[in-house]
Coordinates of C-alpha atoms and ligand atoms in Angstrom, one line a residue:
M1 CA 31.3 169.6 -151.2
T2 CA 29.8 167.4 -154.0
D3 CA 30.8 168.8 -157.4
I4 CA 27.6 168.7 -159.4
A5 CA 27.0 170.3 -162.7
L6 CA 23.4 171.0 -163.7
T7 CA 22.5 171.4 -167.3
P8 CA 19.1 172.4 -168.8
G9 CA 18.4 168.7 -169.3
T10 CA 19.3 167.5 -165.8
R11 CA 16.2 165.7 -164.4
V12 CA 15.6 166.7 -160.8
A13 CA 13.2 165.2 -158.3
V14 CA 12.6 166.8 -155.0
L15 CA 11.0 165.3 -151.8
T16 CA 10.0 168.0 -149.3
G17 CA 8.7 167.7 -145.7
A18 CA 7.5 169.9 -142.9
G19 CA 10.9 171.6 -142.5
V20 CA 10.5 173.4 -145.9
S21 CA 7.5 175.3 -144.4
A22 CA 9.0 175.9 -140.9
A23 CA 10.3 179.4 -141.9
S24 CA 6.7 180.2 -143.0
G25 CA 5.5 179.5 -139.5
V26 CA 4.0 176.1 -140.1
P27 CA 4.8 173.7 -137.2
T28 CA 6.7 170.5 -138.1
F29 CA 5.7 167.1 -136.6
R30 CA 8.6 165.6 -134.8
G31 CA 11.2 168.3 -133.9
E32 CA 11.2 170.9 -131.2
G33 CA 7.7 172.6 -131.2
G34 CA 6.5 169.8 -133.5
L35 CA 2.8 168.8 -133.5
W36 CA 3.5 165.2 -132.4
R37 CA 5.4 166.5 -129.4
E38 CA 2.2 168.3 -128.2
Y39 CA -0.5 166.0 -129.5
R40 CA -0.7 162.2 -129.9
A41 CA -0.7 161.2 -133.5
T42 CA -2.7 158.1 -132.8
E43 CA -5.5 160.2 -131.3
L44 CA -5.7 162.6 -134.2
A45 CA -4.2 161.3 -137.4
T46 CA -5.7 157.8 -137.8
P47 CA -9.0 156.5 -139.1
G48 CA -9.7 155.0 -135.7
A49 CA -9.3 158.4 -134.0
F50 CA -11.8 159.9 -136.4
A51 CA -14.3 157.1 -135.8
R52 CA -13.9 157.5 -132.1
D53 CA -14.1 161.3 -131.9
P54 CA -14.7 163.1 -135.2
V55 CA -15.2 166.5 -133.4
L56 CA -11.8 166.4 -131.7
V57 CA -10.1 165.4 -135.0
W58 CA -11.9 168.1 -136.9
E59 CA -11.0 170.7 -134.2
F60 CA -7.3 169.8 -134.7
Y61 CA -7.6 170.2 -138.5
E62 CA -9.6 173.5 -138.1
Y63 CA -6.8 174.8 -135.9
R64 CA -4.3 173.8 -138.6
R65 CA -6.4 175.3 -141.4
G66 CA -6.6 178.6 -139.6
L67 CA -2.9 178.6 -138.8
V68 CA -1.8 177.8 -142.4
A69 CA -4.2 180.4 -143.9
G70 CA -2.1 183.1 -142.3
C71 CA 1.2 181.7 -143.7
S72 CA 3.0 182.6 -146.9
P73 CA 5.6 180.7 -149.0
N74 CA 9.2 181.3 -148.1
A75 CA 12.4 181.4 -150.2
A76 CA 12.7 177.6 -150.2
H77 CA 9.2 177.3 -151.8
T78 CA 9.9 180.0 -154.4
T79 CA 13.4 178.6 -155.2
L80 CA 11.8 175.2 -156.1
A81 CA 9.2 177.0 -158.3
D82 CA 12.0 178.9 -160.0
M83 CA 14.0 175.6 -160.5
A84 CA 11.1 174.1 -162.3
R85 CA 11.1 176.9 -164.8
A86 CA 14.8 176.2 -165.6
L87 CA 14.9 172.4 -165.4
P88 CA 12.6 169.3 -165.7
V89 CA 11.7 169.1 -162.0
T90 CA 9.3 166.7 -160.3
L91 CA 8.2 168.2 -157.0
I92 CA 7.0 165.6 -154.5
T93 CA 5.8 166.8 -151.1
Q94 CA 4.6 165.2 -147.9
N95 CA 3.2 168.6 -146.9
V96 CA -0.5 169.3 -146.8
D97 CA -0.2 173.1 -146.4
G98 CA -0.4 174.1 -150.1
L99 CA 2.5 176.5 -149.9
H100 CA 4.4 175.0 -152.9
Q101 CA 1.3 175.6 -155.0
A102 CA 1.0 179.1 -153.6
A103 CA 4.6 179.8 -154.5
G104 CA 3.8 178.9 -158.2
S105 CA 4.8 175.3 -158.4
T106 CA 2.5 173.3 -160.7
D107 CA 1.8 169.5 -160.9
V108 CA 2.9 169.0 -157.3
L109 CA 2.7 165.4 -156.3
A110 CA 1.1 165.7 -152.9
L111 CA 1.6 162.3 -151.2
H112 CA -0.3 163.0 -148.0
G113 CA -3.2 165.1 -149.4
N114 CA -4.3 168.6 -148.8
L115 CA -5.4 170.4 -145.6
Y116 CA -8.2 172.2 -147.5
G117 CA -9.4 169.1 -149.2
I118 CA -12.6 167.6 -147.7
K119 CA -13.9 164.2 -148.6
C120 CA -16.8 162.0 -147.4
S121 CA -15.9 159.2 -145.0
R122 CA -18.5 156.9 -146.8
C123 CA -19.2 157.9 -150.4
S124 CA -17.0 159.4 -153.2
Y125 CA -18.0 163.1 -152.5
R126 CA -14.9 165.3 -152.5
I127 CA -14.4 169.1 -152.5
Y128 CA -11.8 171.8 -152.0
D129 CA -13.0 174.3 -149.4
R130 CA -10.8 177.0 -147.9
S131 CA -13.6 178.4 -145.6
H132 CA -12.5 178.7 -142.0
P133 CA -14.0 178.1 -139.6
L134 CA -16.3 175.5 -141.0
P135 CA -20.0 176.2 -139.9
Q136 CA -20.4 172.7 -138.4
L137 CA -18.0 170.1 -137.0
P138 CA -18.0 167.5 -138.3
P139 CA -19.6 168.7 -141.5
P140 CA -22.2 166.4 -142.9
C141 CA -21.9 165.0 -146.5
P142 CA -24.4 166.8 -148.7
R143 CA -24.8 163.6 -150.8
C144 CA -25.2 160.9 -148.2
G145 CA -25.2 162.5 -144.7
A146 CA -22.1 160.7 -143.4
H147 CA -19.3 162.7 -141.7
L148 CA -17.0 164.6 -144.0
R149 CA -13.3 164.3 -143.2
P150 CA -10.1 166.1 -144.1
D151 CA -8.7 164.8 -147.4
V152 CA -5.3 163.9 -145.9
V153 CA -3.6 160.6 -145.5
W154 CA -3.7 159.3 -142.0
F155 CA -1.5 156.5 -140.5
G156 CA -2.5 153.1 -141.8
E157 CA -4.1 154.6 -144.9
A158 CA -2.9 154.1 -148.5
L159 CA -1.4 157.0 -150.3
P160 CA -3.1 158.2 -153.5
Q161 CA -2.2 155.5 -156.0
T162 CA -1.4 157.6 -159.1
V163 CA 0.5 160.2 -157.2
L164 CA 2.6 157.5 -155.5
H165 CA 3.2 155.8 -158.8
N166 CA 4.4 159.0 -160.5
A167 CA 6.6 159.9 -157.5
W168 CA 8.2 156.4 -157.6
Q169 CA 8.8 156.7 -161.3
A170 CA 10.3 160.2 -161.1
A171 CA 12.6 159.1 -158.2
G172 CA 13.8 156.1 -160.3
E173 CA 14.5 158.1 -163.4
C174 CA 16.0 161.4 -162.1
D175 CA 19.7 162.5 -162.2
V176 CA 19.6 164.5 -159.0
F177 CA 17.3 163.9 -156.0
L178 CA 16.9 166.6 -153.4
V179 CA 15.6 165.7 -149.9
V180 CA 14.4 168.9 -148.2
G181 CA 13.2 169.4 -144.6
T182 CA 12.0 165.9 -143.8
S183 CA 12.9 163.5 -141.0
A184 CA 12.4 160.7 -143.6
V185 CA 10.8 158.3 -141.1
V186 CA 7.3 158.0 -142.5
Q187 CA 6.8 155.3 -145.1
P188 CA 6.4 154.9 -148.0
A189 CA 7.7 158.4 -148.7
A190 CA 11.0 157.7 -146.9
Q191 CA 11.8 155.1 -149.6
L192 CA 11.9 157.6 -152.4
P193 CA 15.5 158.8 -151.8
L194 CA 16.6 155.2 -151.7
V195 CA 14.8 154.5 -155.0
A196 CA 16.6 157.5 -156.5
K197 CA 19.9 156.3 -155.2
G198 CA 19.3 152.8 -156.5
G199 CA 18.6 154.4 -159.9
G200 CA 22.0 156.1 -159.9
A201 CA 20.9 159.6 -158.9
T202 CA 23.1 162.0 -156.9
L203 CA 21.3 162.5 -153.5
L204 CA 21.5 165.8 -151.7
E205 CA 19.9 166.6 -148.4
F206 CA 18.9 170.0 -147.0
N207 CA 18.1 169.8 -143.3
L208 CA 18.9 171.4 -139.9
E209 CA 20.4 168.1 -138.8
P210 CA 21.4 164.7 -140.1
T211 CA 18.5 162.2 -140.6
S212 CA 18.1 158.5 -141.3
V213 CA 18.6 159.1 -144.9
S214 CA 21.9 161.1 -144.5
P215 CA 24.2 158.0 -144.7
W216 CA 22.9 157.4 -148.3
C217 CA 23.4 161.0 -149.3
D218 CA 26.2 162.3 -151.4
E219 CA 26.0 165.5 -149.3
T220 CA 23.9 166.8 -146.4
I221 CA 23.8 170.6 -146.4
L222 CA 23.0 171.7 -142.8
G223 CA 20.9 174.8 -142.1
P224 CA 17.5 176.3 -142.6
A225 CA 16.2 175.4 -146.1
H226 CA 15.0 179.0 -146.8
E227 CA 18.7 179.9 -146.8
T228 CA 20.6 176.8 -147.9
L229 CA 18.3 176.0 -150.9
P230 CA 18.4 179.4 -152.6
A231 CA 22.2 179.6 -152.0
W232 CA 22.7 176.2 -153.5
W233 CA 20.5 177.0 -156.5
A234 CA 22.2 180.3 -157.1
A235 CA 25.6 178.5 -157.2
H236 CA 24.5 175.7 -159.4
R237 CA 21.7 176.9 -161.8
P238 CA 22.6 176.3 -165.4
Ligands
LIG301 C1 14.2 171.9 -141.3 C2 13.8 173.1 -140.9 C3 14.3 174.1 -141.7 C4 13.0 171.7 -139.4 N1 15.0 173.8 -142.7 N2 14.9 171.5 -142.3 C5 7.3 150.1 -141.5 C6 7.4 150.0 -142.9 C7 6.3 150.6 -143.7 C8 5.3 151.3 -143.1 C9 5.3 151.4 -141.7 C10 6.3 150.8 -140.9 N3 6.0 151.1 -139.7 C11 4.8 151.8 -139.6 C12 4.4 152.1 -140.9 C13 3.2 152.8 -141.3 C14 3.3 154.3 -141.2 C15 4.8 154.8 -140.9 O1 5.6 155.1 -141.8 N4 5.0 155.1 -139.6 C16 6.3 155.5 -139.2 C17 6.1 156.7 -138.3 C18 7.1 154.4 -138.6 N5 3.0 154.8 -142.6 C19 1.7 154.9 -142.9 O2 0.8 154.6 -142.1 C20 1.4 155.4 -144.3 N6 0.5 154.5 -145.0 C21 0.8 153.2 -145.1 O3 1.9 152.7 -144.8 O4 -0.2 152.5 -145.7 C22 0.0 151.1 -146.0 C23 -1.3 150.7 -146.7 C24 -1.2 150.2 -148.0 C25 -2.4 149.8 -148.6 C26 -3.6 149.9 -148.0 C27 -3.7 150.4 -146.8 C28 -2.5 150.8 -146.1 C29 0.6 156.7 -144.3 C30 1.5 157.8 -143.6 C31 0.7 159.1 -143.5 C32 1.4 160.2 -142.8 N7 0.5 161.2 -142.4 C33 1.1 162.4 -141.8 C34 -0.2 163.3 -141.3 C35 -0.8 163.9 -142.6 C36 -2.0 164.7 -142.3 C37 -1.6 165.9 -141.3 O5 -0.8 166.8 -141.7 O6 -2.2 165.9 -140.3 O7 1.9 163.1 -142.7 S1 2.1 162.1 -140.4 C38 3.2 163.4 -140.7 O8 4.5 162.9 -141.0 C39 2.7 164.1 -142.0 C40 4.0 164.3 -142.7 O9 3.8 164.5 -144.1 C41 4.8 163.1 -142.3 C42 6.3 163.3 -142.5 O10 6.8 164.2 -141.6 P1 8.0 165.2 -142.1 O11 7.5 166.1 -143.1 O12 9.2 164.5 -142.3 O13 8.1 166.1 -140.8 P2 9.0 165.9 -139.4 O14 8.5 166.8 -138.4 O15 9.1 164.5 -139.1 O16 10.5 166.3 -139.9 C43 10.8 167.7 -140.1 C44 12.2 167.8 -140.6 O17 12.5 169.1 -141.0 C45 13.2 167.4 -139.5 O18 14.2 166.5 -140.0 C46 13.9 168.8 -139.1 O19 15.2 168.6 -138.7 C47 13.7 169.5 -140.4 N8 13.6 170.9 -140.3 N9 13.1 173.0 -139.7 C48 15.3 172.5 -143.0 N10 14.0 175.4 -141.3
LIG302 ZN1 -21.1 161.0 -148.7

């Protein structure tokens, strides 16, 4: 096991993925029971899919909104919120479920948007709306009448620029980088652990299984994150 000593000044950056919310009942994308095993990503999570069939895409997101509304943060989420009260932590997530924020994490860098965010496919109109189900699919933009769409990042779309910039900077400057519950195959998020490694950080991974980033990690801690992360934090907190 990597011998790592955290002090109150240790700068930690964390990248989370769907695995961190698995114990809360939120399906992952690529593993067993994952969304992309049952549905085709290209038919649901691309701008082209939305242009072709906005109702189908909205139905998929309404299903997800309903599912996540019934889920609560687990011990992995609360551990990361606790960690940020003890250390300078930058929490970067690929998740759109809002469970880090529900667990008390603030200033979360949400790389792929938010399931409850809605934006216009044409103008700059943008709102946060937790109502479910939405009265009309697709909802019309109250400003210009075009279709509203989920404020998430689909394949082929750019990530929010400032969020990505801040994530890149935090990865490059941290002392310890934790990769939690992500297959680390989706770019550009998957670069962040390598940016951290290049900056000299200690790289630790928490996952059920080794991933493409494991060869770069100082240690991969295998097991469910809602168990391994609290145990690691209890053993290492300053
Ligand atoms: C547990 C656990 C437990 C389970 N405990 N662990 C080559 C180079 C660069 C880019 C590309 C490239 N080839 C293709 C691309 C583009 C593409 C990409 O990366 N594709 C790859 C799949 C190959 N990337 C993009 O298109 C991105 N944009 C882009 O590149 O833009 C360029 C551009 C620039 C300028 C102008 C215009 C364009 C955008 C990517 C957006 C991804 N969107 C999604 C959907 C979001 C909305 C929604 O939720 O519907 O984001 S896809 C999906 O994957 C979602 C996730 O955030 C993301 C990552 O998935 P994640 O979190 O890793 O989940 P899984 O399921 O893959 O893994 C779960 C892990 O948890 C597993 O390892 C399990 O073992 C583990 N686990 N239970 C611990 N209990
Ligand atoms: Zn509009």
